XYZ file of C-alpha atoms in Angstrom:
436
model
C 0.020 0.224 -0.018
C 1.412 3.319 -1.197
C 0.218 6.990 -1.742
C 2.034 10.258 -1.469
C 0.048 13.302 -0.655
C 1.900 16.586 -0.744
C 0.750 20.370 -0.958
C 2.472 22.574 -3.561
C 5.012 24.816 -1.797
C 4.022 27.672 -3.615
C 0.510 27.389 -2.485
C 1.327 27.190 1.063
C 3.748 30.301 0.706
C 1.137 32.149 -0.771
C -1.104 31.121 2.100
C 1.488 32.815 4.581
C 1.953 35.831 2.737
C -1.807 36.356 2.549
C -1.964 36.205 6.378
C 1.180 38.444 7.114
C -0.174 41.000 4.565
C -3.683 41.022 5.196
C -5.400 44.338 5.006
C -5.967 45.852 8.743
C -9.713 46.334 8.851
C -10.567 48.278 12.052
C -12.547 45.912 14.395
C -14.718 46.581 17.507
C -13.630 44.370 20.463
C -16.014 42.297 22.887
C -15.673 39.638 25.692
C -16.254 36.265 25.942
C -19.481 36.745 28.193
C -20.882 39.204 25.885
C -20.383 36.988 22.668
C -21.933 34.238 24.832
C -25.113 36.354 25.962
C -25.689 37.452 22.310
C -25.434 33.657 21.111
C -22.431 34.385 18.751
C -19.504 32.480 17.829
C -16.124 32.419 18.812
C -13.076 31.504 16.437
C -9.699 30.824 17.036
C -7.513 31.674 14.367
C -4.426 30.143 15.398
C -2.609 26.827 13.955
C -4.577 23.739 15.236
C -1.913 22.812 17.501
C -2.133 25.784 19.800
C -6.222 25.314 19.668
C -5.745 21.632 20.672
C -3.810 22.417 23.628
C -0.027 23.101 23.155
C 1.165 26.269 24.657
C 2.510 28.929 22.740
C 5.784 28.877 25.004
C 6.639 26.656 27.553
C 4.591 28.170 30.268
C 2.018 29.973 27.984
C -1.819 29.333 28.128
C -2.994 25.979 27.039
C -5.959 25.341 24.886
C -8.825 27.367 23.514
C -11.636 29.314 24.488
C -15.025 27.324 25.522
C -17.180 26.668 22.421
C -14.568 28.239 19.950
C -13.967 26.504 16.487
C -10.817 26.717 14.680
C -10.227 28.190 11.288
C -6.497 28.579 10.901
C -5.357 31.604 8.989
C -2.816 29.380 7.546
C -5.694 27.307 5.995
C -7.089 30.238 3.960
C -5.088 29.640 0.895
C -5.952 25.985 0.702
C -9.751 26.901 0.876
C -11.894 28.658 -2.075
C -15.021 30.914 -1.077
C -17.175 27.629 -1.355
C -15.090 25.680 0.979
C -14.721 28.406 3.592
C -18.692 28.934 3.311
C -19.190 25.147 3.703
C -17.040 25.216 6.733
C -19.133 28.244 8.389
C -22.151 26.462 7.434
C -21.067 23.201 9.135
C -20.211 25.178 12.405
C -23.493 27.228 12.365
C -21.841 30.567 11.436
C -24.390 32.648 9.614
C -24.094 36.221 8.380
C -26.481 37.483 10.998
C -24.687 35.930 14.020
C -21.936 37.932 15.943
C -18.572 36.502 15.435
C -15.349 37.140 17.912
C -11.880 36.348 16.618
C -8.661 35.619 18.459
C -4.983 35.158 17.467
C -2.356 37.448 16.076
C -3.199 40.718 14.424
C -2.270 39.178 11.266
C -3.961 35.991 11.731
C -7.352 37.635 12.558
C -7.062 40.335 9.846
C -6.507 37.690 7.445
C -9.687 35.802 8.558
C -11.961 38.817 8.963
C -11.143 39.854 5.319
C -12.197 36.719 4.053
C -15.233 36.064 5.908
C -16.317 39.551 5.195
C -16.108 38.660 1.546
C -18.936 36.228 2.007
C -20.826 38.709 3.696
C -20.085 38.271 7.672
C -20.203 41.568 8.621
C -20.646 41.464 12.573
C -17.205 40.467 13.166
C -15.568 41.584 16.511
C -12.288 40.724 18.055
C -12.243 38.860 21.424
C -10.514 41.228 23.830
C -10.340 38.816 27.002
C -8.953 35.625 24.811
C -6.785 33.183 26.489
C -6.630 35.688 29.571
C -8.293 33.007 31.838
C -6.173 30.115 31.704
C -8.963 27.949 33.889
C -11.505 28.206 31.419
C -9.856 26.965 28.584
C -10.288 23.876 26.601
C -8.019 21.282 25.179
C -7.510 17.907 23.970
C -7.130 15.338 26.619
C -4.141 14.154 24.885
C -2.842 16.843 22.547
C 0.706 16.050 23.143
C 0.454 12.652 21.492
C -0.007 14.931 18.177
C 3.288 17.076 17.818
C 3.918 19.920 15.587
C 6.845 20.655 13.599
C 8.681 23.486 15.722
C 8.196 21.274 18.970
C 10.319 18.528 16.966
C 12.783 21.157 15.697
C 12.940 22.677 19.423
C 13.600 19.349 20.831
C 16.450 18.508 18.435
C 18.025 21.909 19.245
C 17.915 21.010 23.151
C 15.519 23.657 23.694
C 13.099 23.523 26.705
C 9.638 22.177 25.342
C 6.235 21.656 26.792
C 5.256 17.665 27.365
C 8.952 16.933 26.669
C 9.786 13.271 26.500
C 10.625 11.809 29.809
C 13.732 9.765 28.756
C 15.521 8.781 25.195
C 13.714 9.798 22.183
C 13.547 8.943 18.361
C 12.280 10.821 15.335
C 11.271 8.271 12.558
C 9.936 8.218 9.245
C 7.569 5.394 8.261
C 6.740 4.621 4.625
C 6.174 1.404 2.269
C 9.077 0.073 0.682
C 12.485 1.633 -0.030
C 13.217 5.168 1.503
C 13.343 6.418 -1.764
C 11.779 10.034 -1.031
C 13.717 9.891 2.540
C 16.803 9.738 0.573
C 15.900 13.029 -1.037
C 14.886 14.903 2.095
C 13.835 14.046 5.394
C 13.952 15.310 8.780
C 17.642 15.776 10.423
C 18.639 12.485 12.064
C 15.273 10.684 11.412
C 15.383 6.978 11.213
C 13.270 4.950 8.667
C 10.904 2.066 9.087
C 9.406 0.098 5.998
C 5.964 -0.650 6.554
C 6.740 -3.988 5.237
C 8.467 -4.735 8.773
C 5.543 -4.503 10.737
C 3.030 -5.980 8.609
C 3.182 -9.097 6.043
C 1.096 -10.699 3.363
C -1.260 -12.383 2.444
C -3.508 -10.023 4.244
C -1.268 -7.149 5.674
C -1.702 -8.132 9.167
C 0.865 -7.273 11.775
C 3.989 -9.521 12.006
C 4.467 -12.270 14.678
C 5.689 -10.923 18.030
C 9.071 -12.375 17.463
C 9.443 -10.064 14.177
C 8.617 -6.820 16.295
C 10.882 -7.767 19.076
C 13.677 -8.116 16.446
C 12.458 -4.744 14.577
C 12.705 -3.213 18.373
C 15.925 -4.463 18.717
C 17.499 -3.096 15.202
C 15.913 0.162 15.740
C 17.134 0.686 19.330
C 13.685 0.986 20.697
C 12.830 0.173 24.100
C 9.558 0.163 26.065
C 10.336 3.578 27.455
C 11.825 5.058 24.425
C 9.559 7.879 23.029
C 8.957 7.310 19.407
C 8.102 10.216 17.140
C 6.487 9.006 13.939
C 6.083 11.040 10.653
C 5.250 9.919 7.292
C 4.972 11.401 3.779
C 1.326 9.554 4.507
C 0.261 10.055 7.882
C -1.708 6.768 7.843
C 1.680 4.999 7.303
C 3.041 6.313 10.098
C -0.192 5.986 12.168
C 0.300 1.939 11.269
C 3.687 1.986 12.575
C 2.647 3.841 15.484
C -0.271 1.595 16.627
C 1.733 -1.482 16.184
C 4.597 0.025 18.582
C 1.852 0.763 21.061
C 0.483 -2.912 20.654
C 4.278 -4.218 21.207
C 4.442 -2.309 24.342
C 6.332 1.337 23.784
C 4.683 3.256 26.180
C 5.053 6.917 24.424
C 4.328 6.936 20.692
C 3.484 10.380 19.166
C 2.630 11.604 15.633
C 3.618 14.595 13.629
C 0.148 16.034 12.924
C -0.344 16.134 9.426
C 2.906 14.471 8.406
C 5.869 15.350 6.214
C 3.574 18.026 4.489
C 3.834 20.229 7.712
C 7.509 19.913 8.218
C 8.034 20.846 4.807
C 5.614 23.736 4.995
C 7.439 25.049 7.943
C 10.379 25.771 6.279
C 12.604 24.044 8.768
C 15.836 22.286 7.951
C 16.314 18.943 6.090
C 18.938 16.692 5.319
C 19.184 13.887 2.401
C 20.872 10.414 2.192
C 20.490 6.961 3.876
C 19.544 6.711 7.788
C 22.009 6.388 10.471
C 22.668 3.068 11.901
C 20.566 2.888 15.081
C 22.331 1.594 18.129
C 20.981 -1.926 18.803
C 18.850 -2.151 21.802
C 19.194 -6.024 22.682
C 16.549 -5.740 25.756
C 13.039 -4.248 25.278
C 12.813 -4.105 28.618
C 9.137 -5.430 28.799
C 7.219 -8.582 27.638
C 5.717 -8.383 24.142
C 2.850 -7.514 23.180
C 2.395 -4.836 26.013
C -1.067 -3.701 24.769
C -2.654 -6.803 23.359
C -6.217 -5.393 23.830
C -5.725 -2.662 21.154
C -5.373 -5.259 18.353
C -8.257 -7.317 17.748
C -8.453 -10.704 15.585
C -11.537 -11.604 13.455
C -13.305 -13.325 16.307
C -13.245 -10.389 18.675
C -14.237 -8.046 16.213
C -17.136 -10.306 15.329
C -18.214 -9.692 19.072
C -18.597 -6.165 18.679
C -21.155 -6.255 16.315
C -24.825 -5.088 16.835
C -24.098 -3.905 20.312
C -24.968 -0.501 22.009
C -21.788 -0.695 24.524
C -19.640 -1.254 21.720
C -19.087 -0.289 17.896
C -16.904 -1.894 15.203
C -16.075 1.233 12.934
C -15.570 0.873 9.315
C -12.934 4.034 8.343
C -13.614 3.527 4.461
C -14.849 5.492 1.809
C -18.585 5.769 1.105
C -18.564 3.660 -2.159
C -16.506 1.220 -0.063
C -18.823 0.935 2.650
C -22.137 0.578 0.112
C -20.487 -1.841 -1.897
C -19.746 0.113 -5.168
C -16.050 -0.794 -4.906
C -13.819 -3.176 -2.930
C -11.253 -0.006 -2.682
C -8.184 -2.032 -3.589
C -6.850 -3.753 -6.755
C -5.839 -6.880 -4.833
C -9.064 -7.126 -2.722
C -11.713 -8.254 -5.168
C -15.203 -8.748 -2.862
C -16.995 -5.856 -2.596
C -19.425 -4.769 0.762
C -18.916 -4.088 4.485
C -19.156 -6.185 7.636
C -22.833 -6.616 8.350
C -23.540 -4.615 11.424
C -20.413 -2.248 11.154
C -21.245 1.585 11.566
C -19.817 3.898 9.231
C -16.922 6.220 10.725
C -16.155 7.930 7.296
C -12.849 8.265 5.757
C -12.483 10.229 2.498
C -12.869 10.217 -1.090
C -11.421 6.781 -1.934
C -8.998 4.085 -0.171
C -6.155 6.559 -0.432
C -7.625 9.585 0.888
C -8.734 10.642 4.595
C -10.100 14.176 4.075
C -13.127 13.626 6.563
C -10.407 13.458 9.184
C -8.243 16.229 8.216
C -7.890 20.297 7.890
C -6.892 21.823 4.934
C -3.271 21.569 5.825
C -3.592 17.991 6.414
C -3.903 18.277 10.325
C -6.212 16.270 12.476
C -9.831 18.071 12.416
C -11.211 19.137 15.849
C -12.010 16.457 18.235
C -15.401 18.016 18.733
C -16.004 17.700 14.809
C -14.653 14.384 14.878
C -17.038 13.200 17.719
C -19.980 14.843 16.282
C -19.502 12.862 13.011
C -19.243 9.604 14.971
C -21.979 10.167 17.024
C -24.467 10.449 14.058
C -23.541 6.604 13.427
C -23.843 6.091 17.424
C -20.096 5.866 17.874
C -19.365 7.135 21.351
C -16.538 7.152 23.780
C -18.081 5.044 26.436
C -18.142 2.172 24.122
C -15.523 -0.257 23.265
C -14.669 1.026 19.727
C -12.627 -1.013 17.122
C -11.412 0.854 13.759
C -10.781 -1.184 10.790
C -10.316 -0.380 7.153
C -9.039 -2.542 4.114
C -5.621 -3.561 5.737
C -5.347 -1.362 8.808
C -3.640 2.044 7.734
C -6.666 4.176 7.779
C -7.876 2.662 11.051
C -4.708 3.325 12.656
C -5.012 6.787 11.970
C -8.332 7.241 13.480
C -6.826 5.082 16.570
C -4.265 7.724 16.990
C -6.822 10.480 16.830
C -9.306 8.591 19.310
C -6.494 8.067 21.460
C -5.510 11.696 21.375
C -9.022 12.552 22.225
C -8.864 10.691 25.252
C -11.532 7.597 24.255
C -10.396 4.933 26.721
C -11.297 1.955 25.236
C -10.200 1.888 21.494
C -8.486 -0.845 19.039
C -7.823 -1.495 15.532
C -9.506 -4.929 13.997
C -5.988 -5.885 12.171
C -7.741 -8.086 9.470
C -10.010 -5.633 8.521
C -12.125 -5.955 5.030
C -9.502 -8.113 3.376
C -9.685 -10.679 6.037
C -13.390 -10.622 6.648
C -14.414 -10.704 2.985
C -11.907 -13.947 2.538
C -14.405 -16.109 4.397
C -17.541 -16.722 2.889
C -19.166 -17.459 6.071
C -18.805 -13.738 7.289
C -22.105 -11.566 6.841
C -21.817 -8.953 4.470
C -23.837 -5.911 3.685
C -24.212 -3.685 0.654
C -26.344 -0.926 -0.782
C -27.341 2.550 1.125
C -27.980 2.369 4.721
C -28.178 4.810 7.541
C -26.866 4.809 11.205
C -29.910 2.849 12.768
C -28.778 -0.147 10.361
C -26.490 -1.541 13.061
C -28.436 -0.247 16.175
C -30.428 -3.104 17.930
């Protein structure tokens, strides 16, 4: 499985120039209490990392204002007017509502300018934004999704929030030989081929013995913090989820993957990965978290329950049986009784979970999307897709969101459809089709 997703650097640069050079349109100021009393909307115009909870500065305010939605000024170059209007409609922001913005002067000016073009005239600045730390909200485990500057500062030995407790490694993950890695990668990053963690015929995870050998080769112990990134986020997520299964305690993802590092203009290097110092003793039994990786029988046990959800992270055409989604998977359809967790336009896209810059959509947006299909955090929730990549990405998001009981059905549709005795569903259907 292989797919590359990159945004044009020139477009990103134009977006940041737009933010920096946005016309300064005078705005009145208001307080959060005033906005709430008028049932207005609050928009955080900062990058999603800070909205999620990363402090701007080691001891800075952490999180976002109550009920605020995130519209980063950095996304504007990736959104045409129709897409911006769709975003506003989705978040119930109408032209007659009062809208309060906060962020830097450049960020708020850029967002105001674009919204004004669409007819939003009642726009103000939130004068008391981030002034009361106790009222700020954050994603429960925001630290599990890191951002480029955080990695760079960590590498430079600077003080960072949520610093790893001990040794740490940055590793790129991708399918096959490190072709793109050779041309450009994060300095001092290692490399893991996804073929080292999953194998044919069904692309399930490799044996525990092979995982143990991989840990030793990569110099990873159970208490090593592993920071993964990929040209495709879900490739890194697949490796991340399997490392967590093995027992690595602290595994993090670069939110948005390689494209966010590239867009940030941070240093890169080229060439082969350096030889890692072997770690002959993982320091703990493998697997350390067997409960986060389900087999076929365990997945079957979650179907048609109110306290559990087996969740398909596949495109709608895959879910309804219009296509299998893969050249090497012939059967079409879906696991009967599974709930649709969204994904993207096809088997190589995850737009439903991404902001315009490829980072994770807000936790509130994702939770609302899942709730429509009766997928809630009080359940045992297991994600699957065709062979595990997309499911692993949503697993990592749900974990960062603080959902307590999440897992991946490793075999997914590939394994399920190979057994003719397994029940299969096709055709259009709604959330109540799996609700008994």
